[in-house]
XYZ file of C-alpha atoms in Angstrom:
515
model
C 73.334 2.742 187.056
C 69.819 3.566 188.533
C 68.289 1.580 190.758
C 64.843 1.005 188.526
C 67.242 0.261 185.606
C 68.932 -2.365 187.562
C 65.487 -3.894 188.606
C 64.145 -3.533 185.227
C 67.599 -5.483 183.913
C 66.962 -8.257 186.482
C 63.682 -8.901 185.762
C 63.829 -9.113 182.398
C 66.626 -11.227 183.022
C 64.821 -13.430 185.116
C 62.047 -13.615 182.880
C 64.328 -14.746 179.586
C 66.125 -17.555 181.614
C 62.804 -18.666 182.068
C 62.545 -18.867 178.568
C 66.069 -19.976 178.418
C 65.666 -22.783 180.483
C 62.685 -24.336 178.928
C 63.760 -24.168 175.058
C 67.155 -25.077 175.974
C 65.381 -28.516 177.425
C 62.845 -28.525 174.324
C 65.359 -27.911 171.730
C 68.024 -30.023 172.601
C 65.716 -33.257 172.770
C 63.763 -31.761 169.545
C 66.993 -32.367 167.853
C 67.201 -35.813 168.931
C 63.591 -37.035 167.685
C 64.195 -34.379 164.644
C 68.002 -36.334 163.367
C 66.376 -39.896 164.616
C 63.132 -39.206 162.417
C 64.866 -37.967 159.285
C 68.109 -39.647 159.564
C 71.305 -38.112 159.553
C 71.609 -37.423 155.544
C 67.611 -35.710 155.367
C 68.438 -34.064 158.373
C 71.973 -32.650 156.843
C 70.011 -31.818 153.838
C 67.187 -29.977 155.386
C 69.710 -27.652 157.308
C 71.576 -26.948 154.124
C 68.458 -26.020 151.824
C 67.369 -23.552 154.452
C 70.537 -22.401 154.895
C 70.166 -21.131 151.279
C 67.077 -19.304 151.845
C 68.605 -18.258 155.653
C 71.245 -16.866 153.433
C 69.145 -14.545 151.570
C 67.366 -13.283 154.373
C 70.163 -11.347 155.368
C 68.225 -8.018 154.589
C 66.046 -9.431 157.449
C 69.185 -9.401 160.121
C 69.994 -5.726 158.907
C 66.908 -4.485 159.371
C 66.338 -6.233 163.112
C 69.621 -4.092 163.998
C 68.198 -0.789 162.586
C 64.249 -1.064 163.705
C 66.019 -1.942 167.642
C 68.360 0.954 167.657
C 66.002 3.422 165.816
C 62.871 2.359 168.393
C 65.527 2.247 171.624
C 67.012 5.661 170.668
C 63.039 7.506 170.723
C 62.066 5.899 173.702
C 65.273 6.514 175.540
C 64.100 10.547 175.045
C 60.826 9.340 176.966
C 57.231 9.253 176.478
C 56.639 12.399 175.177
C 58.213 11.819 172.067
C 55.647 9.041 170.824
C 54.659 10.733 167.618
C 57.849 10.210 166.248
C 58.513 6.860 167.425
C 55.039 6.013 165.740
C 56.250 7.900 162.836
C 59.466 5.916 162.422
C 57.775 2.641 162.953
C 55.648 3.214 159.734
C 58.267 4.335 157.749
C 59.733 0.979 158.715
C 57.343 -1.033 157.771
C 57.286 1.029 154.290
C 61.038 -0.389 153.774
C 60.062 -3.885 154.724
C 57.783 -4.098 152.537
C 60.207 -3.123 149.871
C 63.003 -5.531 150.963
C 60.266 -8.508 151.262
C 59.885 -7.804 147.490
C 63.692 -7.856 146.863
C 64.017 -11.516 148.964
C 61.142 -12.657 147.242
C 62.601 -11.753 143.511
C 66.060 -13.052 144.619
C 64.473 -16.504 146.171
C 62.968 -17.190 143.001
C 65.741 -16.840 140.931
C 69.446 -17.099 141.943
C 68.312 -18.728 145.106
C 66.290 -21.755 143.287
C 69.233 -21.707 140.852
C 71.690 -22.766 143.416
C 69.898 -25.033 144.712
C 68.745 -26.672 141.868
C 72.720 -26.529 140.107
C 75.315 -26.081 143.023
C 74.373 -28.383 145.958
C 75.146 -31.704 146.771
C 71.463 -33.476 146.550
C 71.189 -37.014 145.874
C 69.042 -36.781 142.812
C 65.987 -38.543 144.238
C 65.479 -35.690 146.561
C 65.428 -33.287 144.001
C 61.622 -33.031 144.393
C 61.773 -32.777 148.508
C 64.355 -30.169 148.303
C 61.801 -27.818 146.350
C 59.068 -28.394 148.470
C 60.742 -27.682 151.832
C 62.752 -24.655 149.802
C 59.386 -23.316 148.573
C 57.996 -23.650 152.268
C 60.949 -22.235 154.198
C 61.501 -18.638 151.382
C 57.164 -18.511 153.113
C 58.840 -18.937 156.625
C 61.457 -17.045 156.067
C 59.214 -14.107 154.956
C 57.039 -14.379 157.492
C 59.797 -14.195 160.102
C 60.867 -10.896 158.431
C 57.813 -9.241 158.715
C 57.600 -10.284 162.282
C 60.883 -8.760 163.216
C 59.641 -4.941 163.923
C 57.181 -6.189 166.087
C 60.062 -8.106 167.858
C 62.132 -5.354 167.718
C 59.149 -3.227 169.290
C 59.038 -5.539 172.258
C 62.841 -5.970 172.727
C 62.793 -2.046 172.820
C 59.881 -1.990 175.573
C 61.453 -4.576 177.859
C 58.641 -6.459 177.783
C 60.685 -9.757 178.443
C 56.895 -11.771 179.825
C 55.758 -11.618 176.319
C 58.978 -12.654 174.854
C 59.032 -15.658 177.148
C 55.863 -16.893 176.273
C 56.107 -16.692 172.560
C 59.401 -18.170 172.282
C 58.678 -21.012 174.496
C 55.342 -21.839 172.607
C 57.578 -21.851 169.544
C 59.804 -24.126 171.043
C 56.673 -26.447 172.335
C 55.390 -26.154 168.025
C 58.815 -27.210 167.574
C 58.635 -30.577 169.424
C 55.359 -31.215 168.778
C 56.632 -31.176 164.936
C 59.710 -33.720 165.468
C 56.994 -36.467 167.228
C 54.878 -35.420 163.821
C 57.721 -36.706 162.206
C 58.252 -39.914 163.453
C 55.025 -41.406 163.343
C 55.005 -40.041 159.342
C 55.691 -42.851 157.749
C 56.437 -41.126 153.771
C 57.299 -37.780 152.744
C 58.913 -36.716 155.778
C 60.977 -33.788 154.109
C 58.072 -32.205 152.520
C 55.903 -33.028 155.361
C 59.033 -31.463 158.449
C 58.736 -27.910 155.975
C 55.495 -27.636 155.595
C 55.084 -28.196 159.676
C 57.930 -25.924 160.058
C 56.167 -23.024 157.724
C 52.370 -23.398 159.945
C 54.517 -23.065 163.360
C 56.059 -19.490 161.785
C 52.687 -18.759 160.829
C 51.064 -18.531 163.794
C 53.888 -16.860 165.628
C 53.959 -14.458 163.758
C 50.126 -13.484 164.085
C 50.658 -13.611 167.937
C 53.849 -11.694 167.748
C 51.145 -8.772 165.401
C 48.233 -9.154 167.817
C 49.860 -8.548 170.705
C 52.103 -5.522 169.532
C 48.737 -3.847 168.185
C 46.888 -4.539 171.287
C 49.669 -3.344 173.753
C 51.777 -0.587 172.033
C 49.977 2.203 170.097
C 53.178 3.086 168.181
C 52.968 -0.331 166.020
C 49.322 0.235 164.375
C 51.274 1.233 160.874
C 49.739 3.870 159.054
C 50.883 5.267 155.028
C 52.754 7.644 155.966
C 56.332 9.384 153.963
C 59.130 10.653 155.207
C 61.635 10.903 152.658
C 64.201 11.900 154.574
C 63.966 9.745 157.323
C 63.366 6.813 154.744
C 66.763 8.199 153.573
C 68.257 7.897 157.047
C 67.059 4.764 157.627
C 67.897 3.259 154.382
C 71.472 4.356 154.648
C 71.339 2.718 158.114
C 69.935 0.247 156.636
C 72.494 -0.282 154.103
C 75.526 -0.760 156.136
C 73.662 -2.928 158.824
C 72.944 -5.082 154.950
C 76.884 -5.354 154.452
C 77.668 -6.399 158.233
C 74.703 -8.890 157.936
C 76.439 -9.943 154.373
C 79.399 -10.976 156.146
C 77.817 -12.776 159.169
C 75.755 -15.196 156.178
C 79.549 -15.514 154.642
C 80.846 -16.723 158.143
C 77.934 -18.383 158.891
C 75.845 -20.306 156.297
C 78.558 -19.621 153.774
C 80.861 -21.566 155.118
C 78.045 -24.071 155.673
C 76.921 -24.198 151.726
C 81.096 -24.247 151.315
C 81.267 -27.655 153.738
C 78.012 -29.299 151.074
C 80.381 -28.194 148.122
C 83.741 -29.701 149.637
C 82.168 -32.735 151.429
C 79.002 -34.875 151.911
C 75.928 -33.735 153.586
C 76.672 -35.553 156.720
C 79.127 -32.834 157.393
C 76.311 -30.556 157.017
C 74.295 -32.348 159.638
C 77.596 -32.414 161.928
C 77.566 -28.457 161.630
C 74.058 -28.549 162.376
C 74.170 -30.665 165.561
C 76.755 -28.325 166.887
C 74.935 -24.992 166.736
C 72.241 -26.913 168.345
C 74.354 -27.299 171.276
C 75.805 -23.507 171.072
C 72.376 -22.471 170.313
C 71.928 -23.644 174.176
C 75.327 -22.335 175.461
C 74.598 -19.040 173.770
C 71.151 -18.514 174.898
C 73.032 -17.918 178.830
C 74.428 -14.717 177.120
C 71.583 -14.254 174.602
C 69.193 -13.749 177.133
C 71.310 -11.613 179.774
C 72.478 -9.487 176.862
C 68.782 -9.150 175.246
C 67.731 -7.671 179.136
C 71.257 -5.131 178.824
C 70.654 -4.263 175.336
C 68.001 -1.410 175.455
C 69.844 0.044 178.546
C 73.223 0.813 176.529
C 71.262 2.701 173.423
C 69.106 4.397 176.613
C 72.334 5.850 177.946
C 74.251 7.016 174.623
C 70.383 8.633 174.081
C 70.430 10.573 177.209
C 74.267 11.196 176.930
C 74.791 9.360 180.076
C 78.420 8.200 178.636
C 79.962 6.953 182.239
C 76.964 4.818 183.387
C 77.183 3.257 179.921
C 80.906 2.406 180.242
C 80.238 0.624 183.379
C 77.244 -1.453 181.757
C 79.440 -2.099 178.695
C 82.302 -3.314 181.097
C 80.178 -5.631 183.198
C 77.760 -7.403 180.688
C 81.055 -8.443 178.286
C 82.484 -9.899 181.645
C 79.164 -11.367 182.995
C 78.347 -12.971 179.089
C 81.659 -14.697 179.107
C 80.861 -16.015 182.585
C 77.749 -17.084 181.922
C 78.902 -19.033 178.619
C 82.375 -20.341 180.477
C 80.080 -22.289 183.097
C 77.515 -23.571 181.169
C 79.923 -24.762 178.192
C 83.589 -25.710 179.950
C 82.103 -29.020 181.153
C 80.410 -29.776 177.158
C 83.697 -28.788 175.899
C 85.720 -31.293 177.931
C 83.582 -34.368 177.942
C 82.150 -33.632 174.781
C 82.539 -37.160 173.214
C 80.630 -38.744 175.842
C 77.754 -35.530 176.200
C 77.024 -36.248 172.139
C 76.938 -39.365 172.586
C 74.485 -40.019 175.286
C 72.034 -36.984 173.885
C 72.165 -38.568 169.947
C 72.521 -41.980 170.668
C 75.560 -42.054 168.373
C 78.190 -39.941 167.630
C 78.159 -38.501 164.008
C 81.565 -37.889 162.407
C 83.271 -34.002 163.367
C 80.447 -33.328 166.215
C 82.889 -32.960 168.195
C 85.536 -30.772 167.479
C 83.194 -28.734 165.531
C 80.965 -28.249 168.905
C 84.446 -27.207 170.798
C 85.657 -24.868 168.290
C 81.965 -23.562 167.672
C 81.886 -22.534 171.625
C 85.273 -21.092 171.947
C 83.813 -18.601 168.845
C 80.950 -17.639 170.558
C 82.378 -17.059 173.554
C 85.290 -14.381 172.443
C 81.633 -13.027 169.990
C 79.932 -12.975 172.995
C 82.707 -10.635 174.810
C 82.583 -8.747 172.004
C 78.289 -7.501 171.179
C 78.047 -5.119 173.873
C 80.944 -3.067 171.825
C 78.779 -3.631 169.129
C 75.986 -2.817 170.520
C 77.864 1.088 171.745
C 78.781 2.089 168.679
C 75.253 1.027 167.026
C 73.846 3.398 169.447
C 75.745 6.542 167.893
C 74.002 5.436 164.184
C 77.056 6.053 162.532
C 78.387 2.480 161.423
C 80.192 3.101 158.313
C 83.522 2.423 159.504
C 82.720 -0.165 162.168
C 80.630 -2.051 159.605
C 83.233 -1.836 156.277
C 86.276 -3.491 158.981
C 84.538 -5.970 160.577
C 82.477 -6.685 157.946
C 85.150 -7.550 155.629
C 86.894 -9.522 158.210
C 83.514 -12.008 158.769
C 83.776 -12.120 154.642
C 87.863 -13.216 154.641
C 86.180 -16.108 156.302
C 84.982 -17.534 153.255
C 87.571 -17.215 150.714
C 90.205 -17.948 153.860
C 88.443 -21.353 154.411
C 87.788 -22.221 150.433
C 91.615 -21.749 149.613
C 92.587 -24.185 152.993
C 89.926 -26.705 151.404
C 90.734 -26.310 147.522
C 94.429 -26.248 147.662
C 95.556 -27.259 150.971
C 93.400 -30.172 151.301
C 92.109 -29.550 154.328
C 89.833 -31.366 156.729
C 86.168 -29.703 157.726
C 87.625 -28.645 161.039
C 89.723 -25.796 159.374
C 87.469 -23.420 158.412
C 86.341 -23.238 161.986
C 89.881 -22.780 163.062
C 89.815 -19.803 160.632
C 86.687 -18.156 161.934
C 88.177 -18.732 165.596
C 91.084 -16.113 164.672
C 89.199 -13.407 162.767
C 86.645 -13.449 165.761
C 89.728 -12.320 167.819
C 91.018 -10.017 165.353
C 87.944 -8.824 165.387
C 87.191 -8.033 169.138
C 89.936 -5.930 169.156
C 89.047 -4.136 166.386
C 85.834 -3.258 167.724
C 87.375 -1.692 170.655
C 89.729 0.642 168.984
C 86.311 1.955 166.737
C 84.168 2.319 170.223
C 87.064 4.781 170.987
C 87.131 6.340 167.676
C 83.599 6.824 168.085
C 82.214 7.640 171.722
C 86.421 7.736 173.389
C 85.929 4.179 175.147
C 89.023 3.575 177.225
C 90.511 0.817 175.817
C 93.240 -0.014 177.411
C 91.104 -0.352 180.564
C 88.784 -2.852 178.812
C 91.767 -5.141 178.014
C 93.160 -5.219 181.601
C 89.934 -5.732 183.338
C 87.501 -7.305 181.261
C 90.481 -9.469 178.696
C 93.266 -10.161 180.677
C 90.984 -10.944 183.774
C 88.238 -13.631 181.586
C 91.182 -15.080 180.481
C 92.946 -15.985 183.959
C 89.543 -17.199 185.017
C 89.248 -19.753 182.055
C 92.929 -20.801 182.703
C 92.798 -21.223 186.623
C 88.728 -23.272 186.036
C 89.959 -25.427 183.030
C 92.693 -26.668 184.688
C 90.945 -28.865 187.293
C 88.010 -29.865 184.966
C 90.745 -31.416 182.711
C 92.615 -32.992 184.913
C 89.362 -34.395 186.722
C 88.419 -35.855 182.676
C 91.980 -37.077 182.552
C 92.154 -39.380 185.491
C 88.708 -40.939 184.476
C 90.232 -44.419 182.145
C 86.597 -44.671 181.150
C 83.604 -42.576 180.263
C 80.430 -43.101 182.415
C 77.188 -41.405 183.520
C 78.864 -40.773 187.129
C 81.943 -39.550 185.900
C 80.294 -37.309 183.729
C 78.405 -36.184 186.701
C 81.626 -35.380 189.274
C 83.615 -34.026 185.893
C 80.501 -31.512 185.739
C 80.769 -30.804 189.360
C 84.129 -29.993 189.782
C 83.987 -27.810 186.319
C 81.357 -25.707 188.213
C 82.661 -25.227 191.143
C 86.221 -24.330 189.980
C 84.360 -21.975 187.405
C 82.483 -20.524 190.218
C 85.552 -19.557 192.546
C 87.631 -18.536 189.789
C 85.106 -16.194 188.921
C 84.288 -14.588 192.439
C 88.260 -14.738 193.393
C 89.571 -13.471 189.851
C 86.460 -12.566 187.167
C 84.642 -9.726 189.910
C 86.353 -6.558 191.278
C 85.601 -5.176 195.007
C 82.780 -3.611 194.268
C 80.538 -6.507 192.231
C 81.776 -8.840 194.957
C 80.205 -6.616 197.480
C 76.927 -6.629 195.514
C 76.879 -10.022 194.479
C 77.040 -11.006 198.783
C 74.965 -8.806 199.606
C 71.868 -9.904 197.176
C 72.490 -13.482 197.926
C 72.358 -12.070 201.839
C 69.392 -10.558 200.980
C 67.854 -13.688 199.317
C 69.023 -15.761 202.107
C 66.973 -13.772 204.494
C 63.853 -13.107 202.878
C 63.929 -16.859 202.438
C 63.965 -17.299 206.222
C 62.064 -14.068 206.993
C 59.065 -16.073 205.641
C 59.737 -19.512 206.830
């Protein structure tokens, strides 16, 4: 890897932990004033009426995927080629306008229908329920025509920008949850309609900036049937692998409001709060990697984008082992002190929740290689349909098996594993990724490090009788620093050891060079 493309990946890096850092401290207390201000039930219900509409805006997530890799791809043949990047970006923005019309049909309709007929709603919040689902199919639309402009700056690098936006949404975000509590009626409506002005606005930043900045994104009519034809078919099979992340996702979410109360719902909720913070340690790292991969398979640099492949699936499952292996062990305690109270499931839902990211995290940079070649097809139909066997999986356990809510999270756990290694085998089917050496040194190897750093952290919660803010504290401690050394001793080979010394040398120095 070049030396501008590893100070470009650092940057950015630095830049989106920035960004990390400050909406993981926003959006974790957010939830707090958010669930004390609506109560658990309005706060359950909330998530699971925009989970409808989230549900529907899975042409949104297949789109993202193909505006990225389409954008990445032309700029990874450099500067010269801007006519056609410009070119494809209208022809984009012809299709979105298309599949904003298809949401917008399908909201109205079967959307509203299921809302109105299927969920679990006590019936005098019928009326709240349409309000906030009225508001969030605007939000929702307005956060699909704002992802090619997101895509355009994810393909730049321009990781600043990103920062700024996201942590200004965060800031709207926490701004709305004190809104809340000093509302004394209508606090449904009133947390939509808040929710739908914040989206607003980012969204006119997010168009403002991209217009002002990159010349590429000032759309234009333009046609191009037969790169609207490539695109759509793109397009299509990004749609089905989006299908199947709503099935695992806010399926199984609308399946929990069917099966149970909507206390469940605000259980679930709670948890990928939490994992929306664990995540965002690989989120960020891998948004910075990202570009870089497609860059490589675009200048058919296939070796240099091995070795990035190898090292960000390692480095995301480090990064999401330290951050989460303490929350996963004193988890009881962590939900309590951050809620106040300790809602039924949070807790076994928020362990089994992180232990599926993690192997998913592992996993995107595969993803994100064969995405690069644009042919998806096969990748898309198997993993696809193994996202969707989480739904019918997880209603069978609950319908006939009587199962608890924890099951169908036991379920997704497995078909995220099946499905890692299926990716692999289709990354050598399609660019002759070497397997076998993927397994040895990034599998086998993150797995030794999680056994050698959980062993201490559990033994350290074990010998605690009682639960307290100190224990917490040394439980925390030893978790990192047993992390840490079983990463450097196991998790890193010669070579990243050697780097990783001799940039902390170099910080080390320049930090006394100047004192």
């Amino acid at each position: 890897m070049s030396s501008s493309n590893n100070s470009r990946i650092a940057k950015n890096t630095i830049f989106l932990y920035i960004r990390m850092s400050v909406l993981m401290i926003v959006g974790l207390y957010t939830s707090r004033v958010v669930l004390k201000g609506l109560g658990v039930e309005d706060f359950g219900i909330y998530n699971v009426v925009a989970g409808v509409v989230s549900a529907m805006t899975v042409l949104q997530g297949a789109m993202s995927v193909s505006v990225i890799r389409y954008l990445t791809f032309e700029l990874g043949k450099g500067k010269e080629n801007f006519e056609k990047l410009h070119h494809t970006f209208c022809i984009i923005i012809n299709i979105y306008f298309i599949v904003a019309l298809i949401f917008l049909v399908l909201a109205e309709t079967v959307g509203l229908w299921f809302t109105n007929t299927q969920l679990s709603i006590p019936p005098d919040k019928i009326t709240a329920v349409n309000w906030i689902y009225q508001f969030s199919i605007l939000s929702s639309l307005l956060s699909l025509f704002v992802a090619p402009y997101n895509a355009v700056v994810v393909a730049h690098e321009r990781m600043a920008f990103f920062t700024k936006i996201s942590i200004l949404e965060g800031v709207l975000r926490l701004g709305i949850a004190f809104a809340i509590m000093v509302i004394s009626s209508y606090k449904l409506e009133a947390y939509g309609f808040l929710m739908m002005t914040a989206s607003i606005l980012v969204t006119a930043c997010y168009i403002i900036f991209c217009n002002k900045n990159f010349a590429e994104s000032r759309y234009e009519v333009r046609h191009d049937k037969a790169l609207f034809k490539e695109l759509a078919s793109y397009t299509g099979w990004n749609l089905f692998g989006s299908l199947s992340g709503v099935a695992k996702g806010q399926g199984l979410n609308i399946l929990l409001n069917i099966f149970f109360t909507p206390a469940v719902n605000a259980a679930r909720a709670i948890a990928y709060q939490v994992n929306t913070a664990v995540s965002a340690f690989f989120n960020n790292f891998y948004m910075a990697v990202r570009p870089q991969i497609t860059k490589y398979y675009a200048q058919n640099n296939m070796d240099e984008m091995f070795k990035l492949v190898f090292r960000s699936s390692k480095f995301a499952y480090y990064l999401i082992l330290i951050v989460s292996l303490p929350i996963v062990v004193e988890a009881p305690y962590i939900m309590s002190l951050w809620l106040g109270q300790l809602p039924d499931y949070v807790v076994p839902f928020v362990r089994l929740i992180i232990m599926i990211t993690i192997v998913d995290a592992m996993a995107t940079p595969l993803m994100t290689t064969i995405h690069a070649t644009g042919k998806i097809a096969l990748y898309q139909s198997v993993v696809g349909t193994l996202n969707i066997l989480n739904l019918p999986v997880s209603y069978c356990l609950l319908k006939f098996c009587d199962g608890s809510p924890i099951v169908v999270f036991y379920v997704s756990f497995i078909l995220a594993v099946i499905s890692l290694f299926a990716r692999l085998l289709m990354a050598k089917k399609a660019v002759g990724f070497p397997v076998a050496s993927f397994i040895l040194k990034v599998v086998v190897v993150t797995v030794a490090v999680t056994v050698v750093a959980g062993i201490p952290s559990i033994l350290a919660y074990g010998y605690f009788n009682e639960q307290t803010f100190v224990n917490l504290l040394i439980v925390c401690a030893i978790s990192l620093i047993s992390c840490a050394l079983s990463v450097y001793f196991i998790g890193l080979s010669k070579t990243e050891k050697t780097f990783l010394t001799s940039k902390i040398k170099n910080v080390i120095n320049d930090k006394f060079s100047r004192a």
